[in-house]
mmCIF file of C-alpha atoms in Angstrom:
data_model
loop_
_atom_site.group_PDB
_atom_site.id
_atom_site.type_symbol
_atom_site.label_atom_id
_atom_site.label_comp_id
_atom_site.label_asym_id
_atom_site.label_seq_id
_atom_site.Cartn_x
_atom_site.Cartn_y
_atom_site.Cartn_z
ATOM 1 C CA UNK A 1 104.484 74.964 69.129
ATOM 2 C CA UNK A 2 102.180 75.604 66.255
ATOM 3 C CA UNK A 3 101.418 72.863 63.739
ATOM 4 C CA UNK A 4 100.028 73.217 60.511
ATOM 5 C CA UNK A 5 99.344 70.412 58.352
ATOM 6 C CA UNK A 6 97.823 70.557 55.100
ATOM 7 C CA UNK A 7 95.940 67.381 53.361
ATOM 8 C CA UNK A 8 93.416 66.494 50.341
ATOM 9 C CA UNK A 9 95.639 67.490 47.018
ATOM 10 C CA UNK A 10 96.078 65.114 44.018
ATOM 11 C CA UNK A 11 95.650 64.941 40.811
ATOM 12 C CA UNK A 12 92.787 65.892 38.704
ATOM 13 C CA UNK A 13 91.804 67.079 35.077
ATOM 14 C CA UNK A 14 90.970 70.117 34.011
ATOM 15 C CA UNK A 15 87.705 71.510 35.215
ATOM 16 C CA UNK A 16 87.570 69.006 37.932
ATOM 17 C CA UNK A 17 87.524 70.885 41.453
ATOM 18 C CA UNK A 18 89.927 69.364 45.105
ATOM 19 C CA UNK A 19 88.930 70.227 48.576
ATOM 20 C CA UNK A 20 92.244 70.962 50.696
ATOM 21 C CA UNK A 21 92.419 71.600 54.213
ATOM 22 C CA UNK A 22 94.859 72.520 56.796
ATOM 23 C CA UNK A 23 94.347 71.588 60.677
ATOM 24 C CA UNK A 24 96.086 73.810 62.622
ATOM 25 C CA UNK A 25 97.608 72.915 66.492
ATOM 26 C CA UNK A 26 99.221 74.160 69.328
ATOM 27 C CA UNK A 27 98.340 77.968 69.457
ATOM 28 C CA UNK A 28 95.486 80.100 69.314
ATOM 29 C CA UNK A 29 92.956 79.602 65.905
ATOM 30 C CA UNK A 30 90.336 81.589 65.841
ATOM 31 C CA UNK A 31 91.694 84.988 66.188
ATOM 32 C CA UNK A 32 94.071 84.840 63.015
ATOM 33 C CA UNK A 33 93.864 85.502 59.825
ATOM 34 C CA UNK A 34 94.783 82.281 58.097
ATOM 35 C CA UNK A 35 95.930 81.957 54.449
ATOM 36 C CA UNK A 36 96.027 80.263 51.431
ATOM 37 C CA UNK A 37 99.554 80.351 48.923
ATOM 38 C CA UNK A 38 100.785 78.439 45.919
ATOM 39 C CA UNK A 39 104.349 78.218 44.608
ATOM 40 C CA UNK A 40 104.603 76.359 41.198
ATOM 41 C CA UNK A 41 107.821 74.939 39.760
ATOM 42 C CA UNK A 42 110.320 77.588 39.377
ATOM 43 C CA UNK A 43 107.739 80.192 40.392
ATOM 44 C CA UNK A 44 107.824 82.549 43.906
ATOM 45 C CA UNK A 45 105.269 81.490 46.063
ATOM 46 C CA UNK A 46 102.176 84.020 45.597
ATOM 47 C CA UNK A 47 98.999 84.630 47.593
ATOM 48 C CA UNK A 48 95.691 82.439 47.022
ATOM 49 C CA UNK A 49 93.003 83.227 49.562
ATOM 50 C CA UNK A 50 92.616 84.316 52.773
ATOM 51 C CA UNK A 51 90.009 84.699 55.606
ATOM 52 C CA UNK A 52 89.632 86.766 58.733
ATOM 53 C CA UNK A 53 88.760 85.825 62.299
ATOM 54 C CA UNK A 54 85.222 87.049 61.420
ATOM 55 C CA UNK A 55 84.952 85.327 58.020
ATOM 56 C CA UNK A 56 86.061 88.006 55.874
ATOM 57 C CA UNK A 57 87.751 86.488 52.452
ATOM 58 C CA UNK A 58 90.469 87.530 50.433
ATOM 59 C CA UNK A 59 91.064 86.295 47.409
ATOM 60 C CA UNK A 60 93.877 86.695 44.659
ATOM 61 C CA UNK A 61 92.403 87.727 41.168
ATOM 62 C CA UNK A 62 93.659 84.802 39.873
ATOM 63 C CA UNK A 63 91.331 82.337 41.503
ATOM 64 C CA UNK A 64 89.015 84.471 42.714
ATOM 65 C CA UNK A 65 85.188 83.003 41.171
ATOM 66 C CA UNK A 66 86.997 79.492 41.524
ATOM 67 C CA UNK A 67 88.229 79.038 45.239
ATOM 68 C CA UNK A 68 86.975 79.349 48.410
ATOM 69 C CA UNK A 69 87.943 79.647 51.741
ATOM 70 C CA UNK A 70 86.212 78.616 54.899
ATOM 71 C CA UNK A 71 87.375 77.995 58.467
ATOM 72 C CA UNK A 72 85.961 76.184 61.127
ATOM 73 C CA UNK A 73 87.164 77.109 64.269
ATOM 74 C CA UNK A 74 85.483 74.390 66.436
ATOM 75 C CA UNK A 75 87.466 71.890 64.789
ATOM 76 C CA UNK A 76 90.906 73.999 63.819
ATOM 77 C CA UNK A 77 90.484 73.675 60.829
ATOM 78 C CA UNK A 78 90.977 75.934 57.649
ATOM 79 C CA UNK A 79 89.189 74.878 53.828
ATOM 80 C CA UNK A 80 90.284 75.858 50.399
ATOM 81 C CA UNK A 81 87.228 74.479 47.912
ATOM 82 C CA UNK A 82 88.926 74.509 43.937
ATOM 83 C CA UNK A 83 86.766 74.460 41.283
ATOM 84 C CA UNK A 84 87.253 74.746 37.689
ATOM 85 C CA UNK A 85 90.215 73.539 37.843
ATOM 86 C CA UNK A 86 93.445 74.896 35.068
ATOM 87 C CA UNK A 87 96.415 73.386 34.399
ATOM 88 C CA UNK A 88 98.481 76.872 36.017
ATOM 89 C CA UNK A 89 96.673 76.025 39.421
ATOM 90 C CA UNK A 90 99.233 73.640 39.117
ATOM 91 C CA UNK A 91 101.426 73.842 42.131
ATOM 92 C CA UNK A 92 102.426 72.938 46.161
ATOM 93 C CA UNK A 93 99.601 74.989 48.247
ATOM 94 C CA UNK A 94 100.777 75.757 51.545
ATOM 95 C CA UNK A 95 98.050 77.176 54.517
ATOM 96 C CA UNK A 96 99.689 79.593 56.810
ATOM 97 C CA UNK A 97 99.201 81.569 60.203
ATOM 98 C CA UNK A 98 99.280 85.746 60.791
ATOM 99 C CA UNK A 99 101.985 86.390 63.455
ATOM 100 C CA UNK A 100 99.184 88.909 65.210
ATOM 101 C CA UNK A 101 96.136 88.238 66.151
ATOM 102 C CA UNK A 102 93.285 90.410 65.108
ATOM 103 C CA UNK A 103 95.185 91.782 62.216
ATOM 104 C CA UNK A 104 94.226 92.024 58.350
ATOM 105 C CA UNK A 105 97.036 93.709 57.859
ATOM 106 C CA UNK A 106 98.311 92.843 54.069
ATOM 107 C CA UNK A 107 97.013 89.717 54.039
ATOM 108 C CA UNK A 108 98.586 88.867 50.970
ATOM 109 C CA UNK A 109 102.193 89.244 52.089
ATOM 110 C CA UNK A 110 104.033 85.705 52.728
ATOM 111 C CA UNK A 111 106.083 87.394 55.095
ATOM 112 C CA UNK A 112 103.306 88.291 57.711
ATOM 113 C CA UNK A 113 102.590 85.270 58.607
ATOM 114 C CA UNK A 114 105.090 83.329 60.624
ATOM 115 C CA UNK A 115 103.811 79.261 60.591
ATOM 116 C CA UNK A 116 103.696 77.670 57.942
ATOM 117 C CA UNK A 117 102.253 73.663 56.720
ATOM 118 C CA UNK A 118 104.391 71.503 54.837
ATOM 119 C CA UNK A 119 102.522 71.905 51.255
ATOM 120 C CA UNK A 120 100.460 69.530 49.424
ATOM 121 C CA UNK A 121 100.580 69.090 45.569
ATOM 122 C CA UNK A 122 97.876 69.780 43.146
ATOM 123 C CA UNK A 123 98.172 68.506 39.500
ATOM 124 C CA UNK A 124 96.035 69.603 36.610
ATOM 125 C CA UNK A 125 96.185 68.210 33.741
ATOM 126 C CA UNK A 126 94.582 68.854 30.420
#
């Protein structure tokens, strides 16, 4: 059974930057595209970042110039580095798994991937 399990959000102020990561467990890592998505409060979730089995990043307008995504696949492990920090990156950020291996695909789509973590909670505040 695949495990994902997100961990580092918090608080912070505006400008201020949070590391989050995501170990993943149970299945196969480094052929997937793993990803990145936000839902704030009353808000559909929507695509952050996301990054091949080669490296390749994807990143949504929004935060693109601000976030990056990193994966190590030694340790399982998927990064999502947030700098300058706004008030509407306010949200739960959830890391997720592509069902196929070896597939881009549209990355972007919460429905292609099929495990999900539990969410963590970032808070900006101005």
């Amino acid at each position: 059974q695949v495990q994902l399990v997100e961990s580092g959000g918090g608080s912070v102020q505006a400008g201020g930057s949070l590391r989050l990561s995501c170990a993943v467990s149970g299945g196969s890592f480094s052929s997937y595209v793993l990803g990145w998505f936000r839902q704030a409060p009353g808000k559909e979730r929507e695509f952050a970042a996301a990054i091949s089995w080669g490296g390749s990043t994807f990143y949504a307008e929004s935060v693109k110039g601000r976030f990056t995504i990193s994966r190590d696949n030694a340790m399982n492990t998927v990064y999502l580095q947030m700098n300058s920090l706004k008030p509407e990156d306010t949200a739960v950020y959830y890391c997720a798994r592509r069902s196929s291996p070896y597939y881009v695909g549209s990355y972007s789509q919460s429905g292609e991937y099929n495990y999900w973590g539990q969410g963590t909670q970032v808070t900006v505040s101005s």
